[in-house]
XYZ file of C-alpha atoms in Angstrom:
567
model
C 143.902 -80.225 -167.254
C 146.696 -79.004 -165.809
C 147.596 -78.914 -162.262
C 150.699 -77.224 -161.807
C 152.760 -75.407 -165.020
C 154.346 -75.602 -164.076
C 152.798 -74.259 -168.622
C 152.042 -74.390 -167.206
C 153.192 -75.560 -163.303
C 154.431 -74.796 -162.939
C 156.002 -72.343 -163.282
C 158.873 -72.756 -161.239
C 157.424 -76.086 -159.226
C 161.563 -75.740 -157.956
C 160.712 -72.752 -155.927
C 156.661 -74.399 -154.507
C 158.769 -77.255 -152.878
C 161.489 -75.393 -151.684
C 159.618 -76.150 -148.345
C 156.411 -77.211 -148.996
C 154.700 -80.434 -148.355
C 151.974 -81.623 -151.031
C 151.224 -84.745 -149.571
C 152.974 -87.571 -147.256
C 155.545 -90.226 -147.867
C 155.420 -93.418 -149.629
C 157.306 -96.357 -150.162
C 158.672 -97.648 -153.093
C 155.265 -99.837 -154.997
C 155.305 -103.322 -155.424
C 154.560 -104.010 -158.888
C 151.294 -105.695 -160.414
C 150.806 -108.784 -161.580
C 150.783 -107.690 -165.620
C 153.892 -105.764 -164.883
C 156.235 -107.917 -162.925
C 158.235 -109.390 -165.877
C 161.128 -112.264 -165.320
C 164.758 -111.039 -166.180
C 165.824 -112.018 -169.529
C 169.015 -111.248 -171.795
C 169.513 -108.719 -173.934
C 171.456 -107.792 -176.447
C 172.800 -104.053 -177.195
C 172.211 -103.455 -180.869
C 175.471 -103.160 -182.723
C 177.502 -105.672 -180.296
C 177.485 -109.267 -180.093
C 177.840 -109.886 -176.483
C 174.582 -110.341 -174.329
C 174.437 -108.366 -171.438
C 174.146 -109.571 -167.906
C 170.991 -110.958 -166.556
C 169.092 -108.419 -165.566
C 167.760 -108.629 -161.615
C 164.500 -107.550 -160.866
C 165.364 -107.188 -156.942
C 168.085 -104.966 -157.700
C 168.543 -101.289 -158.631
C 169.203 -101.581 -162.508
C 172.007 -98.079 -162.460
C 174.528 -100.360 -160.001
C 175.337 -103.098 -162.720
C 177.003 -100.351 -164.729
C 178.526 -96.698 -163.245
C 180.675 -96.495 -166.514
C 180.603 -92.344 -168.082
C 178.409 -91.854 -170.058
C 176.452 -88.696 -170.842
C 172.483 -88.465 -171.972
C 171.218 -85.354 -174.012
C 168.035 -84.502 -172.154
C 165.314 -82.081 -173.724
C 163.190 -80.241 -170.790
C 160.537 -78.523 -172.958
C 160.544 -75.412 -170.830
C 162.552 -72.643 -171.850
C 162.433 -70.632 -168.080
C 164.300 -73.940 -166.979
C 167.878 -72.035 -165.479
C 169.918 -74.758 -164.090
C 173.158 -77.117 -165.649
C 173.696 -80.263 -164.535
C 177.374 -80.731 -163.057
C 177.594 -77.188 -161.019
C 176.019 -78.048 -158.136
C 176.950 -80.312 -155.371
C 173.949 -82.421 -155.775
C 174.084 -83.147 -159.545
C 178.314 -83.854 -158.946
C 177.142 -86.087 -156.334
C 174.609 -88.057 -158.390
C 176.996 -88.080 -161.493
C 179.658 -89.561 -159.388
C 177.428 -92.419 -158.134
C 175.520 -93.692 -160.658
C 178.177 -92.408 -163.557
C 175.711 -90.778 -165.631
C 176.202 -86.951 -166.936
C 173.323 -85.004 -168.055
C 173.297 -81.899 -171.503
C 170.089 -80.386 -170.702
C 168.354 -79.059 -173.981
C 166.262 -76.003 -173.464
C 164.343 -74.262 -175.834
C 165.581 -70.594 -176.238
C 162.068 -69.168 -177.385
C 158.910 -70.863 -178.293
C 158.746 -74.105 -176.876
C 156.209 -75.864 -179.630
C 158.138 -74.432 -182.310
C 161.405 -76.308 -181.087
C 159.912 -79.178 -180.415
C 158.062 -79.402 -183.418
C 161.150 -78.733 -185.337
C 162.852 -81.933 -183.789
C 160.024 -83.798 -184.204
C 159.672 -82.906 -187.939
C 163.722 -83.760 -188.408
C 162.821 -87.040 -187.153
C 165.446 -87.000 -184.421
C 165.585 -86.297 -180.743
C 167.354 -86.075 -178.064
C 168.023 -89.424 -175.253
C 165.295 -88.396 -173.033
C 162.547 -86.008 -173.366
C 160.296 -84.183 -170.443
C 157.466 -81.974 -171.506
C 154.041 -81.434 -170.105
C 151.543 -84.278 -169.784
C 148.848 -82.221 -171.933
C 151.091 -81.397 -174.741
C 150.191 -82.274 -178.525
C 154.153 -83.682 -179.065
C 153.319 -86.842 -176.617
C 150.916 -87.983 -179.084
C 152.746 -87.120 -181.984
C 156.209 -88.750 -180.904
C 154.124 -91.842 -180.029
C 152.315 -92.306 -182.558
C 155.120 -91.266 -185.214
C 157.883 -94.083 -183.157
C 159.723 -91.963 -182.069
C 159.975 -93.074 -178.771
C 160.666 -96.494 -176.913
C 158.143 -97.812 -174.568
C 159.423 -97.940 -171.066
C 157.142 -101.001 -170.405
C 159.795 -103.051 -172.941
C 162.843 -101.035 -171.995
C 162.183 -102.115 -168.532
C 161.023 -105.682 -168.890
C 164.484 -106.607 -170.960
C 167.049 -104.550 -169.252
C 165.821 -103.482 -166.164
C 162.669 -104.824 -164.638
C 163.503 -103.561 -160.743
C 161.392 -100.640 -162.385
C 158.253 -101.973 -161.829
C 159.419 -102.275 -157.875
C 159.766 -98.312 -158.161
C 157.089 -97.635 -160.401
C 153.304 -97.000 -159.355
C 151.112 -99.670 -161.128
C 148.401 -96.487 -161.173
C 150.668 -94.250 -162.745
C 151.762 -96.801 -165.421
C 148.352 -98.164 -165.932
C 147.119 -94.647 -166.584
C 149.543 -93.626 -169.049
C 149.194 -97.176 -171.049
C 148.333 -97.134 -174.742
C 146.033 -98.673 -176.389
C 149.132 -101.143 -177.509
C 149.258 -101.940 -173.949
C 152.374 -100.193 -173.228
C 153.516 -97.098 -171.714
C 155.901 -94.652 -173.020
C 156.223 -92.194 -170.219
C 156.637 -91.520 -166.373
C 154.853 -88.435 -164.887
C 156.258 -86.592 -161.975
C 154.365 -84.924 -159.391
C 151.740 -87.685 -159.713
C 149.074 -88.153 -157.188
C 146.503 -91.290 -157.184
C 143.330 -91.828 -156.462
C 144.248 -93.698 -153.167
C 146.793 -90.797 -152.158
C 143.984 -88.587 -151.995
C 142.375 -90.646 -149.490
C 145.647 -90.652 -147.629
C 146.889 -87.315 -147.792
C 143.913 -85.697 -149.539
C 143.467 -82.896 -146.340
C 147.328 -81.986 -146.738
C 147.336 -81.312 -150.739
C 147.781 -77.960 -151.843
C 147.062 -75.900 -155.256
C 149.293 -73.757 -156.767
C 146.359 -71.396 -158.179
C 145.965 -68.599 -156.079
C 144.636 -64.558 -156.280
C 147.529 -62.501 -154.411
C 147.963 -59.137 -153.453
C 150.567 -57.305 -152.329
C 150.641 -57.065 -148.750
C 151.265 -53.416 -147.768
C 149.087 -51.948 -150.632
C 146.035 -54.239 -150.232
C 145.906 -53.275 -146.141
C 146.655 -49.815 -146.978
C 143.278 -49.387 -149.336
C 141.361 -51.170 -146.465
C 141.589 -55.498 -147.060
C 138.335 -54.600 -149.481
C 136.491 -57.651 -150.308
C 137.611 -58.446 -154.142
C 135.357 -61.408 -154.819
C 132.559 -59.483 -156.624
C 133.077 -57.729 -160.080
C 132.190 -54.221 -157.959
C 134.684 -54.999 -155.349
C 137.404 -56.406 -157.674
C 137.074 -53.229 -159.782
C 136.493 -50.755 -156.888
C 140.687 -52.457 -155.096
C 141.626 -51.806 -158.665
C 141.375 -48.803 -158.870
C 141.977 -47.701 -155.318
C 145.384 -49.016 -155.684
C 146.125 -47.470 -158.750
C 145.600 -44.020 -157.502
C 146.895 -44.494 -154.339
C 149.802 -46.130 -155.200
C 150.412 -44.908 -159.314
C 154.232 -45.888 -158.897
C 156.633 -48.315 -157.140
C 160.013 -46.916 -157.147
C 159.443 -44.677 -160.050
C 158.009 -47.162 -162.333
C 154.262 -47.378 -163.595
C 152.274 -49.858 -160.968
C 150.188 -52.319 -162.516
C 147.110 -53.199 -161.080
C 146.818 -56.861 -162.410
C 149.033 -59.069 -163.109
C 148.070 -62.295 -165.199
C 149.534 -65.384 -166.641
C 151.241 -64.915 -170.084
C 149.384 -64.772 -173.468
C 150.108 -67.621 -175.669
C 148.658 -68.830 -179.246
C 146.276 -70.986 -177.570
C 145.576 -68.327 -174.587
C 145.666 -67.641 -171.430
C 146.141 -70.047 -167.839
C 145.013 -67.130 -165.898
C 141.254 -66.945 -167.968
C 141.411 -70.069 -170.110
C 144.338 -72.077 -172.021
C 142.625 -73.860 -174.225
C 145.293 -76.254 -175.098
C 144.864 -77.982 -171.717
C 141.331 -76.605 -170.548
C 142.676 -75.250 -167.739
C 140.904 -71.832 -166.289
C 141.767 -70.040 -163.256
C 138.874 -67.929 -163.383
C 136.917 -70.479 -163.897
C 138.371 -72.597 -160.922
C 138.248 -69.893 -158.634
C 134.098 -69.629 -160.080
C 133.775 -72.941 -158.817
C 132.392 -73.847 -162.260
C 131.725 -77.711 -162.772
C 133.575 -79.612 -165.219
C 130.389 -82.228 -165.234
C 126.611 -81.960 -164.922
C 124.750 -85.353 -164.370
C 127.805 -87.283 -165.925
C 127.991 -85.249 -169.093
C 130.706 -82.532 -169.612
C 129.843 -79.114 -168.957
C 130.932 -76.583 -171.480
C 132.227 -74.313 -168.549
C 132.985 -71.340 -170.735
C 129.860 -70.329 -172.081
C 128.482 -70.484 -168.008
C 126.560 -66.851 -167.647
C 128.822 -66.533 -164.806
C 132.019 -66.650 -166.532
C 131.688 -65.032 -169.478
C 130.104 -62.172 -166.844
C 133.386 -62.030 -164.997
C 135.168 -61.612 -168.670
C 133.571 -58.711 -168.981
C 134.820 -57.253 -165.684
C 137.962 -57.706 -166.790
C 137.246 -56.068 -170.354
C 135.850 -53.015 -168.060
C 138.836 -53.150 -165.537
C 140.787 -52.484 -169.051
C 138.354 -49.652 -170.145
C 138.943 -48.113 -166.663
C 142.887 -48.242 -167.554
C 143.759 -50.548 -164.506
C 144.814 -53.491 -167.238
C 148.234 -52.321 -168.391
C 149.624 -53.054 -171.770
C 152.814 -54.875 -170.348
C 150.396 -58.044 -169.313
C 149.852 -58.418 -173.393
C 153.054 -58.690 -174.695
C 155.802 -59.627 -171.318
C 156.796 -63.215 -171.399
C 157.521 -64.877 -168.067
C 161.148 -63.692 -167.799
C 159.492 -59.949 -168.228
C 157.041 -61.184 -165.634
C 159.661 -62.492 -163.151
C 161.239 -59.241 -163.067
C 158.584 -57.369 -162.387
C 157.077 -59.661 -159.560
C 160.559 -58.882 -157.775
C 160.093 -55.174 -158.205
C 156.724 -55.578 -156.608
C 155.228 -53.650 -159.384
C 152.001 -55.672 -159.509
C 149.515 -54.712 -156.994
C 147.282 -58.154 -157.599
C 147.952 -61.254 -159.459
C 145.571 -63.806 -160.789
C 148.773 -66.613 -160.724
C 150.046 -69.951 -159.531
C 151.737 -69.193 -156.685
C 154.813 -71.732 -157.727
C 155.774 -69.192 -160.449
C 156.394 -66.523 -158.477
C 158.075 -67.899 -155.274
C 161.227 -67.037 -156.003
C 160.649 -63.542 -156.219
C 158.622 -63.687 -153.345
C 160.918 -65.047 -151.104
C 163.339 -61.954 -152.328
C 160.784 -59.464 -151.973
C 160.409 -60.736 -148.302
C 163.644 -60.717 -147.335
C 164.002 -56.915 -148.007
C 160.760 -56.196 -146.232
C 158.443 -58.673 -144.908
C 155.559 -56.357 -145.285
C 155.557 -55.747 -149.439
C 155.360 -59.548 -150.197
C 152.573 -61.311 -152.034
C 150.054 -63.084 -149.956
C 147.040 -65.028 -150.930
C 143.470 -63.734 -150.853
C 139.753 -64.234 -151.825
C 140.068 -63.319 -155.520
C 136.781 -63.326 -158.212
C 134.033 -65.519 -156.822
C 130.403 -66.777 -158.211
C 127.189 -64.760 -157.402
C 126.755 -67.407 -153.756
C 130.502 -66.420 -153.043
C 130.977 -70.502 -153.233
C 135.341 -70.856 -152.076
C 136.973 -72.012 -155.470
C 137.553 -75.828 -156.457
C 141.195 -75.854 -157.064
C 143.090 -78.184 -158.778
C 144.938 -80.543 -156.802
C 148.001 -82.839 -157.383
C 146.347 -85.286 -160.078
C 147.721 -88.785 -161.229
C 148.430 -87.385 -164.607
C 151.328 -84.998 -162.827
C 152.892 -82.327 -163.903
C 155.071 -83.641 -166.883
C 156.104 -86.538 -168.394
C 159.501 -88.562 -168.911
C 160.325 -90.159 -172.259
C 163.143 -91.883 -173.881
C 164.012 -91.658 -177.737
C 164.384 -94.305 -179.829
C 167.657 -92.567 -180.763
C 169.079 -92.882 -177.503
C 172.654 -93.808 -177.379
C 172.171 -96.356 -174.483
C 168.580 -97.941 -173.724
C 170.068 -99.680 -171.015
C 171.596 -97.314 -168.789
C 168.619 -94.823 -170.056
C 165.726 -96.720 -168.445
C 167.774 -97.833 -165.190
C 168.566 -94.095 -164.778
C 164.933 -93.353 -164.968
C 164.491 -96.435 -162.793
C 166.812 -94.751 -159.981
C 165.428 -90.988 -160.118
C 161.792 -92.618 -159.695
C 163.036 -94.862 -156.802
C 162.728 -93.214 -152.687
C 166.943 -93.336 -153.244
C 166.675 -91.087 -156.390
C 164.225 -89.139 -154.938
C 165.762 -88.489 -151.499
C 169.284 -88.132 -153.654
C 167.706 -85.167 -156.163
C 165.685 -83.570 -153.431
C 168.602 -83.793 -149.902
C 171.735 -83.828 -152.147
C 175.042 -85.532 -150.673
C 174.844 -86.594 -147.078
C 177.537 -84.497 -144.962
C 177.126 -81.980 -147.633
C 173.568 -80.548 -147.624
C 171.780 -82.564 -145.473
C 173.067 -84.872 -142.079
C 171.258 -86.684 -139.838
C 169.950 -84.174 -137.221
C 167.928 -85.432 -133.996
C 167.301 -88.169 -135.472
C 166.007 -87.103 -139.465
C 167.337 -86.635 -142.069
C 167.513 -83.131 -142.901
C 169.029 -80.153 -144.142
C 171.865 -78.573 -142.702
C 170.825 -75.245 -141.072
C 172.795 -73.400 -142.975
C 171.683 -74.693 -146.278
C 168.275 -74.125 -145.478
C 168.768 -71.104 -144.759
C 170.260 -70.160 -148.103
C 167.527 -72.307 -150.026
C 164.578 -69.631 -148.044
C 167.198 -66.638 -148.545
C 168.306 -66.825 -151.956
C 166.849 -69.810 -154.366
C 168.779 -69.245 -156.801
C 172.313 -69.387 -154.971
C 170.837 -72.401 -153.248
C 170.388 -74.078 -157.014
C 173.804 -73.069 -158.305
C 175.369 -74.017 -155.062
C 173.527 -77.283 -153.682
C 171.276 -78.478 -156.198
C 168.959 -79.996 -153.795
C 165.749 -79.596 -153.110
C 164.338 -80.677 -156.282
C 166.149 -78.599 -158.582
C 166.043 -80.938 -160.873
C 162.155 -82.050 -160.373
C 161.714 -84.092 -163.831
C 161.031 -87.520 -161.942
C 160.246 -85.927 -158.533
C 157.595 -87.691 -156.441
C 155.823 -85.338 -154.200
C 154.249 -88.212 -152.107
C 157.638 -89.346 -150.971
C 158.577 -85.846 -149.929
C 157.022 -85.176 -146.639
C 159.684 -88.057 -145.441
C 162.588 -85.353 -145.383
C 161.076 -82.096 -146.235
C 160.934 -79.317 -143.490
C 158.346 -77.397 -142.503
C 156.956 -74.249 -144.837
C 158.053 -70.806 -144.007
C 157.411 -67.530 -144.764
C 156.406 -65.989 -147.584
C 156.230 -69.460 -148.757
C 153.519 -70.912 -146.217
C 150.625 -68.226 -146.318
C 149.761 -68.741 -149.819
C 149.795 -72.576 -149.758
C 147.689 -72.587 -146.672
C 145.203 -70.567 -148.546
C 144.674 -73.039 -151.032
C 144.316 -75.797 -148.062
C 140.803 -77.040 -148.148
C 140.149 -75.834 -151.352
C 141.877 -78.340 -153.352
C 140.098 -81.209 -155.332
C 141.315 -84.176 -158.189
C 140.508 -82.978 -161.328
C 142.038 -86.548 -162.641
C 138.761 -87.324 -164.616
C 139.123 -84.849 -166.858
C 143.006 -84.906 -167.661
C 143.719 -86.296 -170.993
C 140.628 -86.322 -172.539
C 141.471 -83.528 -175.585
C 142.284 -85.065 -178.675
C 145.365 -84.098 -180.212
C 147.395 -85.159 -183.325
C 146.418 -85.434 -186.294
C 142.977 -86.942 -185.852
C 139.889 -85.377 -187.210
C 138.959 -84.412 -183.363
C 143.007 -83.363 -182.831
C 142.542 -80.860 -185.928
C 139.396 -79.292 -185.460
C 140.488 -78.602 -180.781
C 143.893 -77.421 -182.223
C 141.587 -74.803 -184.488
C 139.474 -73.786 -181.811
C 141.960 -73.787 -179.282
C 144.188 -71.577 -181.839
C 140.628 -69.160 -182.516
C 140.285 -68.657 -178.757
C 143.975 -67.593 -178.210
C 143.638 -64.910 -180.980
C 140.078 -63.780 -179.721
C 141.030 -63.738 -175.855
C 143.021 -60.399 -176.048
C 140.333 -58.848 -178.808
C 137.638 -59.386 -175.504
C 139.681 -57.777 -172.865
C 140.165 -54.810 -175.017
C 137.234 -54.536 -177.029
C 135.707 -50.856 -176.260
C 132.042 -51.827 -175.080
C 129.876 -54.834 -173.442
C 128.438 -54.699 -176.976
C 131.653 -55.237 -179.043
C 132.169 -58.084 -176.440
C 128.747 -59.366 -177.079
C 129.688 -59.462 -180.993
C 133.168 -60.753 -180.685
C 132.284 -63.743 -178.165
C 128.986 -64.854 -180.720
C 131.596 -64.849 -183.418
C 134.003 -67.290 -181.524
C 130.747 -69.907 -180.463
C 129.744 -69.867 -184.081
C 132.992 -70.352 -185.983
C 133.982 -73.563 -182.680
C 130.789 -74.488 -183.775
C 130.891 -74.725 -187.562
C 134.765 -76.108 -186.730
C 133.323 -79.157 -185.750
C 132.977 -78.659 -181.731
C 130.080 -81.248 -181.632
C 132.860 -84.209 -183.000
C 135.092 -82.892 -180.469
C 132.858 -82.914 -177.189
C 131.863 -86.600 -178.231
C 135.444 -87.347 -177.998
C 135.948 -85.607 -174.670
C 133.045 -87.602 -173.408
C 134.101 -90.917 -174.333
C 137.893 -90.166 -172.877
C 136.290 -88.603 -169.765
C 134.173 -91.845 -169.078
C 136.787 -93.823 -169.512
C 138.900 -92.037 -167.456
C 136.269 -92.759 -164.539
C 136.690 -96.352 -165.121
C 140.061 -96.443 -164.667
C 139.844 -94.443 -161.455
C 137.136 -96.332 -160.206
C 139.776 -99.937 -160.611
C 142.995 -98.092 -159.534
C 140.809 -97.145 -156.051
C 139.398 -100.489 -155.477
């Protein structure tokens, strides 16, 4: 399940911690005793020369500041920034002597990744989303290097930067792990910082309109229909373009973040239903609940009522973008990270048309939503090729973004620069914070900071140097504030590849993306009726009783290793 899309996210997570604090600081984590390996001498393949001993006290990136430049796919094809125009990036380059190519996908993410995968090369490093099928694939295919032995023979101060949760969680059953998530949050971070974590999934409405039909209560299917409408007709155009009434994550082949992506089992609705993943230990199959298949069909008669437009069908989040900034969306079933850059423009023309975060759909009790929270799983994960020019210098890079220095580095920028020491923290310079809640974007191109570049970001060390929220920013993650839960237990338990299990998900999951949009617009509760039978027969005669037993056994033993990690 995924937390934050960014998919998914996230998803601009850039924008969410423009001044947001998930959690509170940490240090850097001693390494455990199955990971704290003794230096030892390597040598590069194709020289002859051993390199230095390696020092496990030391950061790893200062033994070597040479040029050198890594090719680095980010499997996210919204992702706008270049490494080397901003100050921050320049300023990292300079001091560690590494240059980054960022790869990014021009269209469909899978099928470019795929595509590599299938060539049987890649790129130096690789970042994608924790949940997606690729991890498996370029694991199990060797395609990538474990860190576990990068680190242990060239640069073992990793494990002094590296939480022994994370790692431990993301080890194979080889015993080694392959990638680094960021945005990771443990089991013992929760009971640290638990009351301070945030969501990112959030119903919003746009301020004027919503007070203007009355704040109506949108929680039932009567009362989400009944806003609808009223805003429709009260409001049928926002500077001479169409309003929509609803606006919704993106359709995709395996459907939908907003209802149900079935690639990650991650629902919105469902979250916001405060359906249960588990009843008495075993997994609940959460869509087939009466309650949210109930709610489906709201939606299918908010569409026969004409308040679902076509445009949420067919635009892609760079359709979507522009439209949140023209404010032509009167509610939004969305993560809140994806649209806060165009909130924060929308507010600074006029404080009073900005999205803000309200009680959206609701179970028959009225039950407030169980929301996912940062998870130890993360947001995405960090690998390195086994066709990387320089293994070395390509794990103690890693090394140094994961470390408090890398983090403060990518998230301040250069001391003097974008951030000085101000009564006493260190913060950002007025002026550059004032750009970074004015105009994102310029801030990115200009500074860099401020987790631009979030691949090996850790949220946990954040609160150390990051301001407080403002507006529009801070009214939507406050919402979520209370709300928020670890869905941890259930991450990584879909099988994927090409197992038995991995085929028959990647079927259903495909089905359900194809069926989604045939439910929403089918003409009748009846055709509904006929079209959602169809899709529990045909998951069933797929083979969804081999893949629930899978899901089962991951999902226990996912408990187990939450249940060490917070001993």
């Amino acid at each position: 399940m995924k937390k934050i899309k960014t998919r998914k996210t996230l998803t601009t997570l850039l924008a969410l911690f423009t001044a947001v604090s998930l959690s509170a600081c940490s240090t850097d984590k001693g390494a455990s005793s199955s990971s704290s390996p003794q230096p030892t001498k390597a040598v590069e393949k194709g020289t002859s020369s051993p390199t230095p001993v390696a020092n496990a006290d030391e950061p790893g990136w200062k033994s070597d500041t040479k040029p050198i430049t890594f090719d680095w796919y980010l499997n996210f094809s919204w992702f706008p920034n270049k490494w080397g125009v901003d100050a921050t990036s320049q300023y990292i380059t300079k001091k560690t002597g590494v240059n980054v190519n960022f790869i990014v996908p021009a269209g469909n993410e899978n099928e470019k990744l795929n595509t590599m995968i299938a060539s049987g090369k890649l790129p130096d490093i690789i970042t994608l989303g924790w949940y997606e099928d690729a991890v498996k694939k370029m694991i199990e295919g060797n395609m990538v290097l474990p860190l576990s032995d990068l680190a242990k023979q060239y640069d073992p101060y990793f494990f002094k930067v590296a939480d022994p949760a994370k790692t431990s969680w993301y080890t194979q059953k080889d015993g080694k792990f392959y990638g680094y998530p960021n945005a990771s949050s443990s089991q013992q971070d929760y009971k640290k910082y638990g009351e301070n974590f945030t969501s990112t999934q959030t119903f919003l409405v746009r301020k004027d309109m919503y007070e203007a039909i009355g704040k109506p209560d949108m929680r039932t299917p009567e009362g989400f229909l009944n806003a609808l409408k009223a805003a429709k007709e009260k409001f049928p155009e926002v500077n001479g373009q169409p309003l929509i009434p609803l606006g919704l994550h993106d359709f995709q082949d395996k459907g939908n973040l907003s209802f149900l992506d079935a690639a990650q089992n991650n629902s919105m609705l469902a979250n916001f239903l405060a359906i249960p993943y588990e009843k008495d230990g075993k997994l609940y199959d959460r869509f087939t609940d009466p309650e949210y298949v109930s709610w489906l069909k709201t939606f299918r008669k908010a569409n026969e009522m004409g308040l679902l437009a076509k445009d949420i069908f067919i635009d892609k989040r760079p359709q979507m973008e522009e439209k949140t900034a023209q404010g032509r969306y009167f509610a939004m079933l969305y993560q809140r990270s994806d649209m806060a850059n165009q909130n924060i423009s929308l507010y600074q023309k006029d404080p009073n048309k900005v999205y803000i975060a309200v009680d959206g759909p609701a179970n028959v009790k009225k039950d407030a939503p169980n929301l996912p929270g940062p998870g130890i799983s993360g947001w995405t994960v960090t690998l390195i090729s086994k066709d990387v020019k320089d293994k070395a210098r390509a794990i103690k890079f890693l090394s140094y973004l994961m470390s408090e220095e890398g983090n403060k580095d990518v998230y301040l920028g250069e001391k003097g620069v974008s951030y000085d020491t101000i009564d006493g923290k260190d913060q950002f310079k007025p002026e550059v914070f004032d750009l970074m809640n004015k105009d994102r974007a310029a801030f990115d191109k200009k500074y860099g900071s401020s987790f631009t570049f979030w691949m090996l970001m850790d949220t946990n060390m954040m609160l150390k140097w990051a301001p407080q929220t403002v507006e529009p920013i801070k009214q939507p993650e406050d919402w979520t504030k209370g709300k928020t839960k670890s869905f941890s237990q259930y991450d990584n338990i879909l099988p994927t590849g090409t197992s038995e299990e991995g085929i028959i998900h990647t079927k259903i999951a495909q089905n359900w993306g194809k069926t989604l949009p045939k439910l929403l617009l089918a003409k009748s509760d009846e055709e509904f009726d006929q079209l959602f039978d169809k899709f529990q027969k045909e998951r069933k005669a797929a083979g969804l009783d081999k893949v629930q037993a899978y899901e089962q056994k991951e999902f226990e033993a996912n408990k187990q290793k939450l249940a060490q990690f917070a001993k």
